[in-house]
Short mmCIF file of C-alpha atoms and ligand atoms in Angstrom, two decimals:
data_model
loop_
_atom_site.label_atom_id
_atom_site.label_comp_id
_atom_site.label_asym_id
_atom_site.label_seq_id
_atom_site.Cartn_x
_atom_site.Cartn_y
_atom_site.Cartn_z
CA MET A 540 -1.73 14.97 -20.24
CA ALA A 541 -1.39 10.91 -19.75
CA ILE A 542 1.47 9.71 -19.22
CA LEU A 543 2.87 6.65 -21.51
CA SER A 544 3.39 2.99 -18.31
CA ARG A 545 7.31 1.77 -19.88
CA ARG A 546 4.33 -0.46 -21.38
CA GLU A 547 2.68 1.65 -23.85
CA GLN A 548 5.69 3.54 -24.33
CA LEU A 549 7.82 0.37 -25.85
CA MET A 550 5.34 -0.87 -28.10
CA GLU A 551 5.19 2.63 -29.90
CA LEU A 552 8.77 2.71 -30.23
CA PHE A 553 8.54 -0.41 -31.56
CA PRO A 554 5.03 -1.53 -32.80
CA THR A 555 6.43 -4.85 -34.34
CA ALA A 556 8.94 -6.30 -31.43
CA PRO A 557 8.34 -10.33 -31.12
CA ALA A 558 6.55 -11.04 -27.93
CA TYR A 559 9.67 -12.72 -26.26
CA ARG A 560 11.21 -9.91 -26.79
CA VAL A 561 9.45 -7.64 -25.43
CA LYS A 562 9.14 -9.92 -22.53
CA GLN A 563 13.03 -10.18 -22.10
CA VAL A 564 12.70 -5.41 -21.27
CA GLU A 565 10.31 -5.98 -19.03
CA GLU A 566 11.89 -9.26 -17.24
CA GLY A 567 14.99 -6.73 -17.71
CA VAL A 568 13.65 -4.02 -14.73
CA PHE A 569 13.76 -6.10 -12.81
CA SER A 570 17.33 -7.76 -13.06
CA ASP A 571 19.99 -7.22 -11.10
CA ALA A 572 20.75 -4.33 -15.11
CA LYS A 573 21.46 -0.97 -13.99
CA GLY A 574 20.42 0.97 -17.33
CA TRP A 575 19.33 -0.51 -20.09
CA GLU A 576 23.08 -0.40 -22.11
CA ASP A 577 23.89 -3.15 -19.29
CA LEU A 578 20.82 -5.15 -20.63
CA ARG A 579 23.23 -7.48 -23.15
CA GLY A 580 20.88 -10.44 -24.31
CA LEU A 581 19.02 -7.23 -26.59
CA PRO A 582 19.89 -6.00 -30.19
CA ALA A 583 22.53 -2.66 -30.00
CA ASP A 584 20.03 -0.23 -31.84
CA MET A 585 17.37 -1.93 -29.48
CA ARG A 586 19.07 -0.46 -26.28
CA ALA A 587 20.85 2.35 -27.17
CA THR A 588 16.86 3.58 -27.97
CA LEU A 589 15.69 2.38 -25.30
CA THR A 590 18.20 4.92 -23.46
CA ALA A 591 17.60 7.50 -25.72
CA LYS A 592 13.77 7.35 -24.76
CA ILE A 593 12.99 5.72 -21.77
CA PRO A 594 13.75 6.86 -18.96
CA TRP A 595 14.73 3.14 -17.25
CA MET A 596 13.62 4.24 -13.58
CA THR A 597 10.82 6.04 -12.98
CA VAL A 598 11.61 7.73 -9.32
CA HIS A 599 14.40 9.67 -8.63
CA SER A 600 15.41 9.14 -4.59
CA GLU A 601 15.60 12.87 -3.26
CA THR A 602 16.55 12.25 0.39
CA VAL A 603 16.57 9.01 2.31
CA GLN A 604 15.75 9.47 6.53
CA GLU A 605 17.41 6.04 8.84
CA SER A 606 15.13 5.36 12.01
CA ARG A 607 16.98 5.62 15.97
CA LYS A 608 16.73 1.86 15.30
CA LYS A 609 17.46 1.94 11.86
CA ASP A 610 15.02 -0.34 11.52
CA THR A 611 12.77 1.66 8.86
CA PHE A 612 14.21 4.13 6.67
CA LYS A 613 11.61 6.70 4.23
CA ALA A 614 12.66 8.19 0.84
CA ALA A 615 11.40 10.69 -0.40
CA LEU A 616 11.03 11.01 -3.98
CA THR A 617 9.96 12.38 -7.34
CA VAL A 618 7.92 11.65 -9.72
CA GLU A 619 6.75 13.26 -12.73
CA GLY A 620 4.53 17.17 -11.03
CA GLY A 621 5.79 16.56 -7.34
CA VAL A 622 7.12 14.15 -4.75
CA ILE A 623 5.81 10.83 -3.23
CA GLU A 624 6.56 8.80 -0.20
CA SER A 625 7.23 5.30 -0.25
CA VAL A 626 8.78 3.48 2.89
CA LEU A 627 11.38 0.58 4.02
CA MET A 628 10.60 -1.71 7.50
CA LEU A 629 12.75 -4.50 8.86
CA ASN A 630 9.49 -6.92 9.81
CA ARG A 631 10.01 -10.25 12.12
CA ARG A 632 11.52 -12.39 9.70
CA GLU A 633 14.22 -9.72 9.18
CA GLN A 634 13.40 -9.39 5.40
CA TRP A 635 11.81 -5.97 5.11
CA THR A 636 8.72 -5.16 4.13
CA ILE A 637 8.20 -1.70 1.85
CA CYS A 638 5.13 0.82 2.36
CA VAL A 639 4.77 1.59 -0.68
CA SER A 640 2.31 5.28 -2.61
CA SER A 641 0.05 3.91 -4.72
CA GLN A 642 -1.66 8.36 -6.01
CA LEU A 643 0.73 11.98 -5.40
CA GLY A 644 -1.53 13.00 -2.58
CA CYS A 645 -5.22 11.75 -2.03
CA ALA A 646 -9.01 12.50 -2.33
CA MET A 647 -9.97 11.05 0.54
CA ARG A 648 -8.41 14.05 2.89
CA CYS A 649 -9.42 10.78 6.01
CA THR A 650 -9.33 13.03 9.17
CA PHE A 651 -7.26 11.52 10.89
CA CYS A 652 -3.96 11.32 7.54
CA ALA A 653 -1.39 13.86 6.65
CA THR A 654 -2.18 12.50 2.83
CA GLY A 655 -5.26 13.54 2.69
CA LYS A 656 -4.49 17.41 3.74
CA MET A 657 -2.32 17.38 0.47
CA GLY A 658 -5.36 16.95 -1.90
CA LEU A 659 -5.48 14.70 -5.18
CA THR A 660 -2.67 15.43 -7.46
CA ARG A 661 -2.59 12.41 -9.46
CA ASN A 662 -2.84 8.75 -9.70
CA LEU A 663 0.48 7.18 -10.41
CA THR A 664 0.93 4.74 -12.40
CA GLU A 665 1.67 1.80 -12.76
CA ASP A 666 5.47 2.33 -13.78
CA GLU A 667 6.10 4.24 -10.61
CA ILE A 668 4.29 1.91 -8.29
CA VAL A 669 7.00 -1.04 -9.16
CA ASP A 670 9.71 0.85 -9.34
CA GLN A 671 9.14 2.12 -5.72
CA TYR A 672 10.58 -2.09 -5.68
CA ARG A 673 13.03 -1.05 -8.07
CA PHE A 674 13.97 2.10 -5.85
CA TRP A 675 14.38 -0.34 -2.77
CA MET A 676 15.89 -3.73 -4.11
CA SER A 677 18.85 -0.60 -5.60
CA PHE A 678 19.44 0.55 -2.44
CA LEU A 679 19.38 -2.50 0.32
CA LYS A 680 22.41 -3.41 -2.92
CA ASP A 681 23.79 -0.24 -2.53
CA ARG A 682 23.70 -1.20 1.01
CA PRO A 683 25.61 -5.20 2.00
CA GLU A 684 25.20 -4.56 5.47
CA LEU A 685 21.43 -5.16 6.19
CA PRO A 686 18.99 -8.06 5.44
CA PRO A 687 18.91 -8.06 1.15
CA ARG A 688 15.31 -9.20 0.16
CA ILE A 689 11.36 -7.97 0.52
CA SER A 690 9.12 -10.26 1.98
CA ASN A 691 6.27 -8.37 1.18
CA VAL A 692 4.35 -5.05 -0.29
CA VAL A 693 1.74 -3.15 1.10
CA TYR A 694 0.36 -0.59 -0.79
CA MET A 695 -0.72 1.84 2.35
CA GLY A 696 1.32 4.84 1.00
CA MET A 697 0.14 8.08 -0.03
CA GLY A 698 -3.01 7.24 -2.09
CA GLU A 699 -5.49 5.91 -2.64
CA PRO A 700 -5.45 2.64 -4.08
CA LEU A 701 -8.93 1.17 -5.40
CA ALA A 702 -9.45 4.61 -7.14
CA ASN A 703 -6.59 3.72 -8.62
CA TYR A 704 -8.07 0.19 -9.60
CA ASP A 705 -6.52 -0.38 -13.29
CA ALA A 706 -2.04 0.77 -12.73
CA VAL A 707 -2.88 -1.03 -9.21
CA LYS A 708 -4.39 -3.44 -10.73
CA ARG A 709 -0.92 -3.68 -13.11
CA SER A 710 1.45 -3.27 -10.64
CA LEU A 711 0.47 -6.25 -8.72
CA GLN A 712 0.69 -8.07 -11.30
CA LEU A 713 3.86 -7.40 -12.37
CA LEU A 714 5.38 -7.77 -9.15
CA LEU A 715 3.73 -11.16 -9.57
CA LYS A 716 5.56 -12.29 -12.52
CA HIS A 717 8.70 -10.27 -12.45
CA THR A 718 10.07 -11.10 -8.34
CA ASP A 719 9.85 -13.90 -5.87
CA LEU A 720 6.41 -12.49 -3.55
CA GLY A 721 3.94 -14.71 -3.74
CA GLU A 722 0.14 -13.34 -2.87
CA THR A 723 -0.55 -13.84 0.15
CA ARG A 724 2.69 -11.26 0.83
CA ILE A 725 0.96 -8.45 -0.50
CA THR A 726 -1.86 -6.41 1.01
CA VAL A 727 -3.66 -3.51 -0.56
CA SER A 728 -5.38 -1.59 2.14
CA THR A 729 -8.41 0.32 0.77
CA VAL A 730 -10.65 2.92 3.04
CA GLY A 731 -12.94 1.33 1.23
CA VAL A 732 -14.57 1.66 -1.96
CA LEU A 733 -17.17 -0.42 -2.52
CA PRO A 734 -18.22 -0.14 -6.77
CA ARG A 735 -14.39 -1.34 -6.86
CA LEU A 736 -14.05 -4.23 -4.06
CA GLU A 737 -17.66 -5.43 -5.64
CA GLN A 738 -15.52 -5.57 -8.89
CA ILE A 739 -13.10 -6.81 -7.83
CA LEU A 740 -15.17 -10.39 -6.97
CA THR A 741 -15.58 -10.67 -10.57
CA ASP A 742 -11.76 -9.58 -11.80
CA LYS A 743 -10.88 -12.72 -13.40
CA GLU A 744 -7.91 -10.38 -14.14
CA TRP A 745 -8.11 -9.22 -10.11
CA PRO A 746 -4.46 -10.80 -8.45
CA HIS A 747 -5.92 -12.44 -4.75
CA VAL A 748 -3.22 -10.57 -3.10
CA LYS A 749 -4.59 -10.05 0.77
CA LEU A 750 -6.78 -6.53 1.13
CA ALA A 751 -7.35 -4.59 4.44
CA VAL A 752 -9.94 -2.48 4.83
CA SER A 753 -10.30 1.00 6.20
CA LEU A 754 -13.04 0.64 8.45
CA HIS A 755 -12.11 2.79 11.96
CA SER A 756 -15.62 2.32 13.26
CA ALA A 757 -18.38 0.22 13.48
CA ASP A 758 -21.41 3.18 14.25
CA PRO A 759 -22.23 5.36 11.22
CA VAL A 760 -22.36 8.45 12.31
CA THR A 761 -18.50 8.04 13.84
CA ARG A 762 -17.27 6.13 10.97
CA LYS A 763 -17.97 9.82 8.63
CA GLU A 764 -17.52 11.47 11.31
CA ILE A 765 -13.09 11.13 10.39
CA VAL A 766 -14.14 9.12 6.82
CA PRO A 767 -15.40 11.64 5.36
CA THR A 768 -16.09 9.88 2.64
CA SER A 769 -18.27 7.16 3.58
CA TYR A 770 -22.31 7.27 4.34
CA ASP A 771 -24.94 6.11 5.09
CA ASP A 772 -25.11 2.70 4.51
CA PHE A 773 -21.43 2.15 3.65
CA LEU A 774 -21.86 0.03 6.66
CA PRO A 775 -24.10 -2.84 5.76
CA LYS A 776 -23.05 -2.66 2.55
CA LEU A 777 -19.61 -3.65 3.86
CA GLU A 778 -21.53 -6.61 6.05
CA GLU A 779 -23.21 -7.71 2.49
CA TRP A 780 -19.55 -6.91 0.47
CA THR A 781 -17.39 -8.92 3.55
CA LYS A 782 -19.99 -11.96 2.66
CA GLN A 783 -19.70 -12.29 -0.76
CA TYR A 784 -15.95 -12.11 -0.27
CA LEU A 785 -14.69 -14.46 2.16
CA ARG A 786 -18.59 -17.19 -0.21
CA ILE A 787 -16.08 -16.52 -3.15
CA LEU A 788 -12.54 -15.85 -1.95
CA GLY A 789 -12.17 -17.13 0.99
CA ASN A 790 -9.97 -20.32 2.00
CA ARG A 791 -7.03 -19.57 3.53
CA ARG A 792 -4.99 -17.43 1.52
CA HIS A 793 -7.13 -14.70 1.47
CA HIS A 794 -7.16 -13.51 4.02
CA LEU A 795 -9.04 -9.95 4.68
CA THR A 796 -8.44 -8.05 7.73
CA PHE A 797 -10.45 -4.96 9.08
CA GLU A 798 -8.24 -1.65 10.23
CA TYR A 799 -8.57 -0.11 12.95
CA VAL A 800 -7.26 3.56 13.71
CA MET A 801 -7.08 3.79 17.75
CA LEU A 802 -8.11 7.75 18.03
CA LYS A 803 -8.66 9.04 22.01
CA ASP A 804 -12.71 9.41 22.58
CA VAL A 805 -13.77 9.34 19.13
CA ASN A 806 -13.59 5.41 18.63
CA ASP A 807 -11.71 3.71 21.17
CA SER A 808 -15.08 3.27 23.57
CA PRO A 809 -15.97 -0.42 24.73
CA ARG A 810 -19.26 0.64 22.30
CA HIS A 811 -17.70 0.98 20.08
CA ALA A 812 -15.52 -2.87 20.17
CA GLU A 813 -18.08 -4.21 21.07
CA LEU A 814 -20.07 -2.50 17.71
CA LEU A 815 -17.97 -4.30 16.38
CA ALA A 816 -17.44 -7.40 17.26
CA LYS A 817 -20.55 -8.02 16.65
CA LEU A 818 -19.89 -6.66 12.87
CA VAL A 819 -17.32 -8.69 12.42
CA LYS A 820 -19.04 -11.74 13.93
CA ARG A 821 -22.13 -11.04 11.31
CA ALA A 822 -19.30 -10.71 8.20
CA GLY A 823 -17.16 -13.83 8.56
CA ALA A 824 -13.38 -14.43 9.42
CA ILE A 825 -11.68 -10.84 8.86
CA LYS A 826 -9.24 -10.32 11.72
CA VAL A 827 -9.13 -7.47 12.90
CA ASN A 828 -5.81 -4.25 13.39
CA LEU A 829 -6.81 -1.87 15.40
CA ILE A 830 -4.04 0.62 15.22
CA PRO A 831 -2.59 3.04 17.79
CA TYR A 832 -2.64 6.92 16.31
CA ASN A 833 0.66 8.06 14.36
CA PHE A 834 0.89 12.27 15.69
CA THR A 835 -0.18 14.08 12.84
CA ASP A 836 -1.05 17.82 12.47
CA SER A 837 -4.70 16.95 13.65
CA VAL A 838 -7.22 17.77 16.58
CA TYR A 839 -7.17 13.99 17.61
CA THR A 840 -4.76 11.70 21.04
CA CYS A 841 -3.82 8.59 20.33
CA SER A 842 -5.35 6.18 22.60
CA THR A 843 -4.32 5.44 26.13
CA ASP A 844 -3.04 2.00 25.75
CA ASN A 845 -5.04 1.04 28.66
CA ALA A 846 -8.05 1.41 27.05
CA ILE A 847 -6.37 -0.29 23.43
CA GLU A 848 -6.24 -3.25 26.10
CA THR A 849 -9.57 -3.11 27.26
CA PHE A 850 -11.00 -2.90 23.54
CA LEU A 851 -8.83 -5.64 22.12
CA LYS A 852 -10.20 -7.73 25.15
CA ILE A 853 -13.37 -7.44 24.43
CA LEU A 854 -12.42 -7.97 20.57
CA GLU A 855 -10.58 -11.45 22.51
CA ASP A 856 -13.63 -12.11 24.63
CA GLU A 857 -16.18 -12.00 21.70
CA GLY A 858 -13.61 -14.41 19.47
CA VAL A 859 -12.36 -11.39 17.64
CA ILE A 860 -9.05 -12.48 15.89
CA ALA A 861 -7.53 -9.01 17.06
CA THR A 862 -3.56 -7.70 16.97
CA ARG A 863 -2.67 -4.21 16.95
CA ARG A 864 -0.18 -3.44 15.11
CA ARG A 865 3.67 -2.70 15.83
CA THR A 866 4.62 1.43 14.77
CA MET A 867 7.57 2.23 13.07
CA GLY A 868 9.63 4.00 12.06
CA GLU A 869 7.34 7.73 13.84
CA ASP A 870 10.88 9.25 14.71
CA ILE A 871 11.31 10.36 10.94
CA ALA A 872 7.01 10.07 10.12
CA ALA A 873 7.13 7.13 8.08
CA ALA A 874 4.18 5.44 9.89
CA CYS A 875 1.20 4.77 9.20
CA GLY A 876 -1.01 8.16 7.39
CA GLN A 877 2.02 10.25 8.17
CA LEU A 878 3.13 10.51 4.93
CA ILE A 879 3.04 14.61 3.49
CA VAL A 880 5.52 16.38 1.03
CA LEU A 881 5.35 19.60 2.98
CA LYS A 882 6.49 22.42 0.56
CA GLN A 883 10.16 22.44 2.84
CA LYS A 884 12.62 19.58 2.03
CA THR A 885 14.14 17.66 5.00
CA PRO A 886 18.35 17.10 4.13
CA ALA A 887 18.24 12.68 4.43
CA ASN A 888 20.32 12.05 7.46
N1 SAH B 1946 -6.09 4.56 1.21
C1 SAH B 1946 -5.64 3.06 1.83
C2 SAH B 1946 -4.14 3.22 2.87
C3 SAH B 1946 -4.12 4.40 3.22
S1 SAH B 1946 -3.23 4.27 5.17
C4 SAH B 1946 -6.97 3.25 2.94
O1 SAH B 1946 -7.36 4.08 3.45
O2 SAH B 1946 -6.84 2.22 3.47
C5 SAH B 1946 -2.68 3.53 6.08
C6 SAH B 1946 -3.17 2.41 6.92
O3 SAH B 1946 -3.32 3.68 8.15
C7 SAH B 1946 -5.31 3.03 7.21
O4 SAH B 1946 -5.80 2.61 7.86
C8 SAH B 1946 -4.77 4.09 7.85
O5 SAH B 1946 -6.44 5.36 8.19
C9 SAH B 1946 -3.58 4.38 8.02
N2 SAH B 1946 -3.26 5.70 9.55
C10 SAH B 1946 -4.17 7.03 8.11
N3 SAH B 1946 -3.72 8.04 9.34
C11 SAH B 1946 -3.04 7.93 10.52
C12 SAH B 1946 -2.40 8.65 10.88
N4 SAH B 1946 -1.91 9.07 11.77
N5 SAH B 1946 -2.64 7.10 12.54
C13 SAH B 1946 -2.77 5.91 12.23
N6 SAH B 1946 -3.26 5.29 10.73
C14 SAH B 1946 -3.39 5.40 10.02
#
């Protein structure tokens, strides 16, 4: 059974509500209010119906873990049918970046990623995605000793955002409309679902947030091995798409990144770096973000520091802009690819 969004439930309950009421409700959800009853601008009977019928929150905190350095928090959040994870990380601006999940589990089975092992249960709704933002906002309100502002959102938690295109799109629209986040402060990360990437090129309603494509190898055989949803002509097609994207949307505000997880003796040789540099140079102004592999239950280990530095140097010598991602929250398994909900739960500390 499909789960109705808050907006759909609202329309069902109040089919004749004037537009300004709907707007009041939608804005109220993102305000400091703690429940429907706090929205004093709404008539009392409407508040009572909302309280009885529509949950104020679609995600409920199970546990929140805190890293030793106190710069990363990971929440296990109960949603209908399971538990998702969401992460809060201190960024260089001393503000927070949140990492949100877009699906309960994931169907992509990337061999180095823990979430892939769960399989896919279902897509999250737009509300379950934006409620991760609301959850962290209210968490920060209760912790006045922490910086108060969430300045960035990355769709890099559980799930493949573009496999849940419509809900992700609506969640982006809601965040842009009701929070102080701008398009360049939000990044959607994708394994590279080409039909959806193509849709973005012509979809007038798709907000032009930043995109990150999880490339992980510019060698077709290696990519297929670690990203099993890859296929024979994926790389030339991605290159073609990239050129189009940069032509249509490629001003400075629309950054495109290729993510590249560094796996020892798998995709980290100088030959792989050369292949990557060549692809990037053919495709255009793309940044490369090298992600040191974070431990999960897999056959891989992280590339050595030396290998990563050599790899970076080859890219830089070729004129490719490349950075190395800081790893955060490893001690609470909150780093990239470590989000998995195990049967036994870890208590909050
Ligand atoms: N499905 C989206 C979001 C995944 S998580 C995507 O594929 O982009 C964000 C990034 O973390 C992706 O690039 C993903 O490949 C990477 N990742 C997954 N497991 C990892 C691990 N164990 N160590 C480091 N990065 C990992």
